[in-house]
PDB file of C-alpha atoms in Angstrom:
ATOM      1  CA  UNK A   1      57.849 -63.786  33.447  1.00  0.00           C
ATOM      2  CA  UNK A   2      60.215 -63.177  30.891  1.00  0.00           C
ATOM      3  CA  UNK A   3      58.445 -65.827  28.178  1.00  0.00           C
ATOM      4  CA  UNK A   4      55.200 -63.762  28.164  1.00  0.00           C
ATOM      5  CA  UNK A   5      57.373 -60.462  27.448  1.00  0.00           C
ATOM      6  CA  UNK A   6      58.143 -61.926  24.282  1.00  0.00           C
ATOM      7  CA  UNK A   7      54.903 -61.514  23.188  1.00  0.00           C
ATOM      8  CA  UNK A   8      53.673 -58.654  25.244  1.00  0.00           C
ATOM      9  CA  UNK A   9      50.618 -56.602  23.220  1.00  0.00           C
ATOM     10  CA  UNK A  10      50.058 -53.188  22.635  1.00  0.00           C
ATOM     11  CA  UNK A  11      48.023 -51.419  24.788  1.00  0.00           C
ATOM     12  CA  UNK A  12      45.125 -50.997  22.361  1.00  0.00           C
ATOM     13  CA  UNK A  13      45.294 -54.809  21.690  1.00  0.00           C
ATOM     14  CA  UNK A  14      44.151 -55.084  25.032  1.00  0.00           C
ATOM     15  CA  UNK A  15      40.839 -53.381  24.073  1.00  0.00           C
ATOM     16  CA  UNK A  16      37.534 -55.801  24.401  1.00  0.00           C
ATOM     17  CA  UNK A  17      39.705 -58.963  26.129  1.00  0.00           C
ATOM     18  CA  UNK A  18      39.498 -60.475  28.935  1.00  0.00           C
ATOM     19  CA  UNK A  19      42.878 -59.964  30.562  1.00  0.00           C
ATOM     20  CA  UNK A  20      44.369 -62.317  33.244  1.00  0.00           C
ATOM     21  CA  UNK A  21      46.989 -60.462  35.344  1.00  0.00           C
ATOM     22  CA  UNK A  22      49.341 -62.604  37.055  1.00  0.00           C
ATOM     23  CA  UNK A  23      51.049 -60.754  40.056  1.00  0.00           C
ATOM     24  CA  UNK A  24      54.205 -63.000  39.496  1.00  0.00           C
ATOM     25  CA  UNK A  25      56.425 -60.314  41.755  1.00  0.00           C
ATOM     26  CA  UNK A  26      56.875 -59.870  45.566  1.00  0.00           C
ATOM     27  CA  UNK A  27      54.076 -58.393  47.162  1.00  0.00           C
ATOM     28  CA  UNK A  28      55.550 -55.021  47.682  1.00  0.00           C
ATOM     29  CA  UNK A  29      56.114 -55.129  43.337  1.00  0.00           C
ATOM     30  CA  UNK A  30      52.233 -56.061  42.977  1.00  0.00           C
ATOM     31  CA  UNK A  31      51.434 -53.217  45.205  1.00  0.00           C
ATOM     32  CA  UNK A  32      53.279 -50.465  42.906  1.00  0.00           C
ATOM     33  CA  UNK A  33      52.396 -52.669  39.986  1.00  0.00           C
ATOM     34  CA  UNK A  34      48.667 -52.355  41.051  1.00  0.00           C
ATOM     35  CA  UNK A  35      48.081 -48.469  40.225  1.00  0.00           C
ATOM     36  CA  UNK A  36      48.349 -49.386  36.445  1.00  0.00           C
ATOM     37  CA  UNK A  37      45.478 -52.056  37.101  1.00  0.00           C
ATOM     38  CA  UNK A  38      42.641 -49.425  36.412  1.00  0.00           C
ATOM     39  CA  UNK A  39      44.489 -48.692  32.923  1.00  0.00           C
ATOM     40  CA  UNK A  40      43.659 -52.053  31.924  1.00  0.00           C
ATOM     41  CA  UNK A  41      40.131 -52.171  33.058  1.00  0.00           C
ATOM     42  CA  UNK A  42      38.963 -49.046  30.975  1.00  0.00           C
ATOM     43  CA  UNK A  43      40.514 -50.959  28.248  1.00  0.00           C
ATOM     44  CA  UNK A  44      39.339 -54.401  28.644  1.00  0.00           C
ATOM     45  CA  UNK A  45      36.059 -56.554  29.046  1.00  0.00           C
ATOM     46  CA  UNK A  46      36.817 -58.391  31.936  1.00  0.00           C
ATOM     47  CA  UNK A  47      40.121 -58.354  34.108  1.00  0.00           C
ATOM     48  CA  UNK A  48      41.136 -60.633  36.540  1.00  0.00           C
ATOM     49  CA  UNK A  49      44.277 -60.555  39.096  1.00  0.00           C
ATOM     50  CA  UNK A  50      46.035 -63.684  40.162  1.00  0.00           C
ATOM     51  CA  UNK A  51      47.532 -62.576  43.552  1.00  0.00           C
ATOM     52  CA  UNK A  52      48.773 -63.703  46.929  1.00  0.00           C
ATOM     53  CA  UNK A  53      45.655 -64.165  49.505  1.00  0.00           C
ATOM     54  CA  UNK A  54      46.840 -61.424  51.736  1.00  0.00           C
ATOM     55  CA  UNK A  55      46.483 -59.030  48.614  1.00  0.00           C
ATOM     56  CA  UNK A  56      42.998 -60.475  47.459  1.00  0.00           C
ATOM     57  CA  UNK A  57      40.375 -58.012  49.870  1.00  0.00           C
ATOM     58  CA  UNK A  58      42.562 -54.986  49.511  1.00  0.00           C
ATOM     59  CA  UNK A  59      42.549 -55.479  45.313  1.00  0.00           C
ATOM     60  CA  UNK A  60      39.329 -55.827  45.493  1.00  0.00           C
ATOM     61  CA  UNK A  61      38.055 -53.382  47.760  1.00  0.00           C
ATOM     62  CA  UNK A  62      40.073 -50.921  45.502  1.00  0.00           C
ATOM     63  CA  UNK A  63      39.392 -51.652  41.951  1.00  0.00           C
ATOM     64  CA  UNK A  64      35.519 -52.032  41.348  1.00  0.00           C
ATOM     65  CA  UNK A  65      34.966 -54.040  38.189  1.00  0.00           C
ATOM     66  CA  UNK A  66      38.407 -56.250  39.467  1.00  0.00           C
ATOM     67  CA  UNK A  67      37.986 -60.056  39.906  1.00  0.00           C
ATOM     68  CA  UNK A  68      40.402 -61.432  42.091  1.00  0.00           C
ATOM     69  CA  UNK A  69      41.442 -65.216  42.624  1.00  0.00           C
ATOM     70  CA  UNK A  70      44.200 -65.966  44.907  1.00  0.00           C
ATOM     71  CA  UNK A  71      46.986 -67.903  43.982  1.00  0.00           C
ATOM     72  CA  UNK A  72      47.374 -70.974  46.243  1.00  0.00           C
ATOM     73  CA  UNK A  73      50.954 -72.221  46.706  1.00  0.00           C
ATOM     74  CA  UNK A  74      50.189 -75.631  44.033  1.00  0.00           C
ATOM     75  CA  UNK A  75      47.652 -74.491  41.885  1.00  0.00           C
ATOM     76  CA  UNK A  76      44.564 -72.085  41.942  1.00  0.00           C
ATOM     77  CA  UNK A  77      41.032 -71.490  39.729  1.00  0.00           C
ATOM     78  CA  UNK A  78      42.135 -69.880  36.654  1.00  0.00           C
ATOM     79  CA  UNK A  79      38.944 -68.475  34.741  1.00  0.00           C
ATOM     80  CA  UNK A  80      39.238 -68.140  30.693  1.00  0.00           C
ATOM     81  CA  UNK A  81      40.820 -65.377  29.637  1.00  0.00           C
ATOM     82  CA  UNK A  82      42.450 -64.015  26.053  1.00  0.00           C
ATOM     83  CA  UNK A  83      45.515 -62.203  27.035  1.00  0.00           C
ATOM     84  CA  UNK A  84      47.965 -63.588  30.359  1.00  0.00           C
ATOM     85  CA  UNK A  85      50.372 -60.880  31.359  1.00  0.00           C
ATOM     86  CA  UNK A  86      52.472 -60.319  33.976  1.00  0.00           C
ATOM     87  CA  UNK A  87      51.959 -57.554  36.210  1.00  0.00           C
ATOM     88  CA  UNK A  88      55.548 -56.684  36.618  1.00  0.00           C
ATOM     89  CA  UNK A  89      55.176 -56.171  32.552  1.00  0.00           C
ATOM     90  CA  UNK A  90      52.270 -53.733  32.852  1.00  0.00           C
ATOM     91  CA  UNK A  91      54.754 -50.493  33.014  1.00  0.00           C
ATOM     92  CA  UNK A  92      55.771 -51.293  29.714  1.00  0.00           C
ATOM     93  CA  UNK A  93      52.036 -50.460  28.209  1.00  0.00           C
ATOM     94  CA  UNK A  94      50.898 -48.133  31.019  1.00  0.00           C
ATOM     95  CA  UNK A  95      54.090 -46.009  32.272  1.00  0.00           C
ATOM     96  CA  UNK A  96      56.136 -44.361  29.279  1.00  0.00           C
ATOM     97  CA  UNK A  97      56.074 -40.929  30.002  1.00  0.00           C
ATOM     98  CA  UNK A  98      56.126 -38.834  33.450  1.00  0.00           C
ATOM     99  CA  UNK A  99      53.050 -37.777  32.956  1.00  0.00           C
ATOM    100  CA  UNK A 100      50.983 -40.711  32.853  1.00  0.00           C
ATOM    101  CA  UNK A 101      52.185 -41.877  36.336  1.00  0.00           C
ATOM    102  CA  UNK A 102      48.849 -41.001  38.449  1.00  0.00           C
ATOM    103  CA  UNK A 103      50.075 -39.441  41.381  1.00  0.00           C
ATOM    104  CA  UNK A 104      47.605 -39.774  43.661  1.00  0.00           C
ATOM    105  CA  UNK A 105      46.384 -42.744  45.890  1.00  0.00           C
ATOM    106  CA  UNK A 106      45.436 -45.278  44.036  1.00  0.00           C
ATOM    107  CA  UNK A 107      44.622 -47.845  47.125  1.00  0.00           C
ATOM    108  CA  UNK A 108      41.436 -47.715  49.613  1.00  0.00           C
ATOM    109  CA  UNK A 109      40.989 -50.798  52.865  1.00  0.00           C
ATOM    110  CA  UNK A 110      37.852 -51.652  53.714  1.00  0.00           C
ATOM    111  CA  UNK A 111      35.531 -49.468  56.098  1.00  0.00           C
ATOM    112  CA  UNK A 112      35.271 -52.155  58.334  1.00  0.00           C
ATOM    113  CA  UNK A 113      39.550 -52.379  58.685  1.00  0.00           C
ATOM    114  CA  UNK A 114      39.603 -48.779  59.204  1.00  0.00           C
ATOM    115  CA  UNK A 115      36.529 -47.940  62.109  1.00  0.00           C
ATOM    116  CA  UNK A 116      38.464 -51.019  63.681  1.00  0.00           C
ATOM    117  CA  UNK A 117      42.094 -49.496  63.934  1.00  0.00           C
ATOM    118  CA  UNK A 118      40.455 -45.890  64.860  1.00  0.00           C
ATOM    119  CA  UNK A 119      38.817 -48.072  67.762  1.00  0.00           C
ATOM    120  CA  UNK A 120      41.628 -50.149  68.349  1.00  0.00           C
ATOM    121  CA  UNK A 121      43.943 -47.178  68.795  1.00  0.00           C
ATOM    122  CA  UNK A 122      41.669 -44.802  70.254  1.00  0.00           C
ATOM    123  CA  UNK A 123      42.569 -41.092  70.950  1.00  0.00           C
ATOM    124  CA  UNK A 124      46.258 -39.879  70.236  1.00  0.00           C
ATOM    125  CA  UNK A 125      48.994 -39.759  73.369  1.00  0.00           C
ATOM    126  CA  UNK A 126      51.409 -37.234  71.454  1.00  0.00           C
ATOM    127  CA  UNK A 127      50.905 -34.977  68.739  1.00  0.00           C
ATOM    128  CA  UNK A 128      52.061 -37.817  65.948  1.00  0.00           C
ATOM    129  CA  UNK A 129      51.492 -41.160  65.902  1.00  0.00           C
ATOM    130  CA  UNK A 130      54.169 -43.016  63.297  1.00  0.00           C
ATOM    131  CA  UNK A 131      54.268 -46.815  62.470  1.00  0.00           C
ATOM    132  CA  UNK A 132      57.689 -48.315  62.566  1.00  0.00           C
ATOM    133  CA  UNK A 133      59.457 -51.011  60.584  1.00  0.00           C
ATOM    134  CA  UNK A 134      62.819 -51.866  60.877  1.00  0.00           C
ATOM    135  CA  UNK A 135      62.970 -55.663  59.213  1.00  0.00           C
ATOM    136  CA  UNK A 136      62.264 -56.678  55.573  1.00  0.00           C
ATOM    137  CA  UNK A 137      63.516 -59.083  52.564  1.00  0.00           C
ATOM    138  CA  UNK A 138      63.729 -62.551  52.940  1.00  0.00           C
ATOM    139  CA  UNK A 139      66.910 -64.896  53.035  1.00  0.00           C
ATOM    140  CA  UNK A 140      66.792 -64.642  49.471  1.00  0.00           C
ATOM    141  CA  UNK A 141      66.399 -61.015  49.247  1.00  0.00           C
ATOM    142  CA  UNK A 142      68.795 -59.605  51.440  1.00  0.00           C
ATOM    143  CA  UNK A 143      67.400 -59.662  54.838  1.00  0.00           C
ATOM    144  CA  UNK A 144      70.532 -58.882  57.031  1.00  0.00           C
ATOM    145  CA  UNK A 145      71.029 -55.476  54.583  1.00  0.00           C
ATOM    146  CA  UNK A 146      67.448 -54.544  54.742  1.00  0.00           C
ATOM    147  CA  UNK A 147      67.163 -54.937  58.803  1.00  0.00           C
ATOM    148  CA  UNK A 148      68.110 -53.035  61.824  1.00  0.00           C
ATOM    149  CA  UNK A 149      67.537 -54.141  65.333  1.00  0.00           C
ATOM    150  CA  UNK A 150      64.765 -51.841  66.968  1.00  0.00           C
ATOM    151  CA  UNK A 151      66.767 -50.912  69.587  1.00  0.00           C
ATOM    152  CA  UNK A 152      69.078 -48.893  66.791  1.00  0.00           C
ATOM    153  CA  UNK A 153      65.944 -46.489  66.775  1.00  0.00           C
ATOM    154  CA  UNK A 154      66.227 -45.626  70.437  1.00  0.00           C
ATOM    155  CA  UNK A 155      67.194 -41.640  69.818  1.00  0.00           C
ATOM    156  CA  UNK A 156      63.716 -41.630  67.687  1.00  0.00           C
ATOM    157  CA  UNK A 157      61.733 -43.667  70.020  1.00  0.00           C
ATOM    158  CA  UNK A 158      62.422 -41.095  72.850  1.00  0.00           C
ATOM    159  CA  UNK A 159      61.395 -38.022  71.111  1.00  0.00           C
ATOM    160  CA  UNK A 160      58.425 -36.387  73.254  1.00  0.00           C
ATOM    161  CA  UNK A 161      55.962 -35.156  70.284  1.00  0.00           C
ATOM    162  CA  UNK A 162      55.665 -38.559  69.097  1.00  0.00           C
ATOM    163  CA  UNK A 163      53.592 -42.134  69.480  1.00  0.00           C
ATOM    164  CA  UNK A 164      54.895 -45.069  67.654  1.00  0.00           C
ATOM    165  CA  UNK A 165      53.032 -48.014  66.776  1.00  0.00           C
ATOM    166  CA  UNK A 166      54.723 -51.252  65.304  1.00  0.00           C
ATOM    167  CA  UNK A 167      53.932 -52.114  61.579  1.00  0.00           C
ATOM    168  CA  UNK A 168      56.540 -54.932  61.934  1.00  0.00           C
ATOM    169  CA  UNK A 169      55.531 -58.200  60.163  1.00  0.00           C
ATOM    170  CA  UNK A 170      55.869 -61.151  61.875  1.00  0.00           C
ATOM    171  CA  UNK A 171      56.290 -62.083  65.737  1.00  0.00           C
ATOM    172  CA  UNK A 172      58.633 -59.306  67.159  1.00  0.00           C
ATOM    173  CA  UNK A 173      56.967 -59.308  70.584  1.00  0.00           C
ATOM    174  CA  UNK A 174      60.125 -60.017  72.370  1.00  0.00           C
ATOM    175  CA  UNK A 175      61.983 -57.389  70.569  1.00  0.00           C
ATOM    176  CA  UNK A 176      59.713 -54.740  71.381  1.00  0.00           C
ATOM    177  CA  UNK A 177      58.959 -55.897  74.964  1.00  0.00           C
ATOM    178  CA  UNK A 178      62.652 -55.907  75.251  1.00  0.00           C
ATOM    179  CA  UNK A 179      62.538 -51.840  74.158  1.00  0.00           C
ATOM    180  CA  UNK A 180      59.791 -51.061  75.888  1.00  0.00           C
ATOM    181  CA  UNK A 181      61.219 -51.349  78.852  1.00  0.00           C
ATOM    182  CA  UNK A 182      63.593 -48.265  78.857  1.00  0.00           C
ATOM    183  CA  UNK A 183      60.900 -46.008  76.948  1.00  0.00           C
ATOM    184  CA  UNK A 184      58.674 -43.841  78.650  1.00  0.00           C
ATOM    185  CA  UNK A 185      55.946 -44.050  76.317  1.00  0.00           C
ATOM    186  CA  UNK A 186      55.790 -47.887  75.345  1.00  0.00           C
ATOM    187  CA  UNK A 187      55.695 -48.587  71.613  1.00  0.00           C
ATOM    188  CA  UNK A 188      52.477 -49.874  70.429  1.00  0.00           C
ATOM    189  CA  UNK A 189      52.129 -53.631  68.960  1.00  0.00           C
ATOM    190  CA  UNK A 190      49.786 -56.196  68.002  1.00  0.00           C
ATOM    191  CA  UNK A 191      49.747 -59.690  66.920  1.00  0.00           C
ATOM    192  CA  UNK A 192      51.039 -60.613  63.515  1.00  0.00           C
ATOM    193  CA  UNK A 193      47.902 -61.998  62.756  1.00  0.00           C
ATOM    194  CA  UNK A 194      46.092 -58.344  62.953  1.00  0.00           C
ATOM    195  CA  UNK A 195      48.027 -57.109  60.408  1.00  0.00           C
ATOM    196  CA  UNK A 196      48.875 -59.908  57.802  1.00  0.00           C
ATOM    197  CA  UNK A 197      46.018 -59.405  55.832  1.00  0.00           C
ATOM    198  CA  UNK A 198      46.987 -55.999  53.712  1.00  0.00           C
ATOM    199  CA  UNK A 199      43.192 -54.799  54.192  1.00  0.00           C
ATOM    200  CA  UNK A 200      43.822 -54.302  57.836  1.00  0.00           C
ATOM    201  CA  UNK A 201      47.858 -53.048  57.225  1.00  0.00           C
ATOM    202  CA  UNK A 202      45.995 -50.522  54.729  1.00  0.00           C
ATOM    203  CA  UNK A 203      43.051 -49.697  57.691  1.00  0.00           C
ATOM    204  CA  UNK A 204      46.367 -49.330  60.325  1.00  0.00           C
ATOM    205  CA  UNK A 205      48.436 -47.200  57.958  1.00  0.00           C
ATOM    206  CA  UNK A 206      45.766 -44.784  57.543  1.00  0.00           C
ATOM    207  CA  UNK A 207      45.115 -44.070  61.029  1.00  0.00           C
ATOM    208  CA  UNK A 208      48.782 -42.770  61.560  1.00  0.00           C
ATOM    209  CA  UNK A 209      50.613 -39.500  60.745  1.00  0.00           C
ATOM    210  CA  UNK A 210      53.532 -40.974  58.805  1.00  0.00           C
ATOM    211  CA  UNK A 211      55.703 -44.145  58.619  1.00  0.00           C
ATOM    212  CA  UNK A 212      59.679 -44.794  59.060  1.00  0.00           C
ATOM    213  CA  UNK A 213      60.860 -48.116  57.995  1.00  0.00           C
ATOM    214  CA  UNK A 214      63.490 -50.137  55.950  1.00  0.00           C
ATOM    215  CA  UNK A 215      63.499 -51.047  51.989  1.00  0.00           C
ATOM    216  CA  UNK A 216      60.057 -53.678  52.358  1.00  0.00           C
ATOM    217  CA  UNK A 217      56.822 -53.725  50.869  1.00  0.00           C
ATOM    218  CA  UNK A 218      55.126 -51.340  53.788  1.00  0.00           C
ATOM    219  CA  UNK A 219      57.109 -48.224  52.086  1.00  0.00           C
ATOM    220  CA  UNK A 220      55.038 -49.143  48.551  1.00  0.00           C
ATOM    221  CA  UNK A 221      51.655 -49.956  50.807  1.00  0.00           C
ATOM    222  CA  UNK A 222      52.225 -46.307  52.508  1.00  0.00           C
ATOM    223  CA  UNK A 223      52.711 -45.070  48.996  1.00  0.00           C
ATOM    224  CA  UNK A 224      49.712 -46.377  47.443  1.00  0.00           C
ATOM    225  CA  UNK A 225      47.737 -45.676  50.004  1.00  0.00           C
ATOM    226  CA  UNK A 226      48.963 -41.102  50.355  1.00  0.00           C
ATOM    227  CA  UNK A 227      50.959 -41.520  53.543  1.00  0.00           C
ATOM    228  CA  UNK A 228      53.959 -40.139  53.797  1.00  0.00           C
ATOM    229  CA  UNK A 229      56.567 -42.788  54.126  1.00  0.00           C
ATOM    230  CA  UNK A 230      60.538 -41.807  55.473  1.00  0.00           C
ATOM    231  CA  UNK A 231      62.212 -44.787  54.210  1.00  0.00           C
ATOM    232  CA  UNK A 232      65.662 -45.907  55.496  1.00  0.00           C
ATOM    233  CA  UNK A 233      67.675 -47.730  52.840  1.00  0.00           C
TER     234      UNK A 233
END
């Protein structure tokens, strides 16, 4: 990214382009990077958003006036465009002061994601319902000192008040099978493929109270999205 800072623009130069964002960062970066995307649209003519395919319905369920390609892992449809920038650049034109950082949601999943969690999940069987995470990062990214076993949680999985639902990604069925067995109240889980697309994460998230998990992209998603998000560093 660091070759298109060298000639990063103004803000105002932005004004009557057609802007090509390229989400160049992890997905977790895109998703905090995404609540400057509707500063660019009031500015440009057109503005389109190069991301990862799991990103592509939630970006564009969120940000009306948004095109969004997805970025295959070789090559992908690039329309013309004046002005390429990096999203992990945006803060730079967008973010200088406290006050222009939004505070509010900035995120919204489809109707269709979220009707199908609240039927999925059904009625509550405690007074909270929390999604859990307790892997994230990468081999690259420091997996081993961003993850905990589940079984670490096992004083917060037995509190009374409270149903947990996995928001683990990936295939952790054995883990949680393997905890579920000493917990009275099971924790709840579903295959990875329910949840890989961010649309339905987003339609899951919202149907809970709050979230607990470790440093990954799910504490930015909870973030974007106005639910409150304990995260465990």
């Amino acid at each position: 990214s660091g070759r298109f800072d060298l000639h990063l623009p103004a803000a105002q130069a932005l004004a009557g382009q057609r802007v090509m964002l390229l989400a160049e960062q992890g997905v977790g970066d895109v998703v905090m990077f995404a609540s400057m995307i509707p500063d660019v649209i009031a500015i440009a003519s057109r503005v389109t958003l190069a991301c990862e395919p799991r990103l592509c319905r939630l970006m564009a369920q969120s940000f009306p006036g948004l095109d969004v390609v997805a970025m295959a892992p070789s090559h992908f449809f690039m329309p013309p465009f004046d002005r390429l920038l990096p999203v992990g650049s945006l803060g730079r034109l967008f973010r200088n002061r406290w006050e222009e950082f939004p505070g509010t949601p900035y995120l919204v999943p489809s109707r269709e994601a979220s009707d199908r969690w609240a039927e999925i999940l059904g009625p509550k069987t405690a007074q909270r319902r929390i999604g859990l995470s307790w892997r994230g990062g990468m081999a690259g990214t420091r997996r081993g000192d961003r993850s905990m076993a589940l079984a670490s949680l096992k004083p917060l999985l037995d509190l009374a008040d409270c149903e947990f639902v996995s928001l683990q990604y990936g295939d952790v069925s054995a883990e949680v099978a393997a905890v579920n067995a000493g917990l009275a109240r099971p924790i709840r889980s579903f295959e990875a493929a329910a949840m890989d697309d961010f649309d339905d994460l987003a339609g899951l998230i919202l149907e809970l109270d709050a979230v607990v998990s470790v440093q990954t992209a799910l504490v930015h998603l909870c973030g974007s999205l106005g639910v409150s998000c304990i995260a465990m560093l």
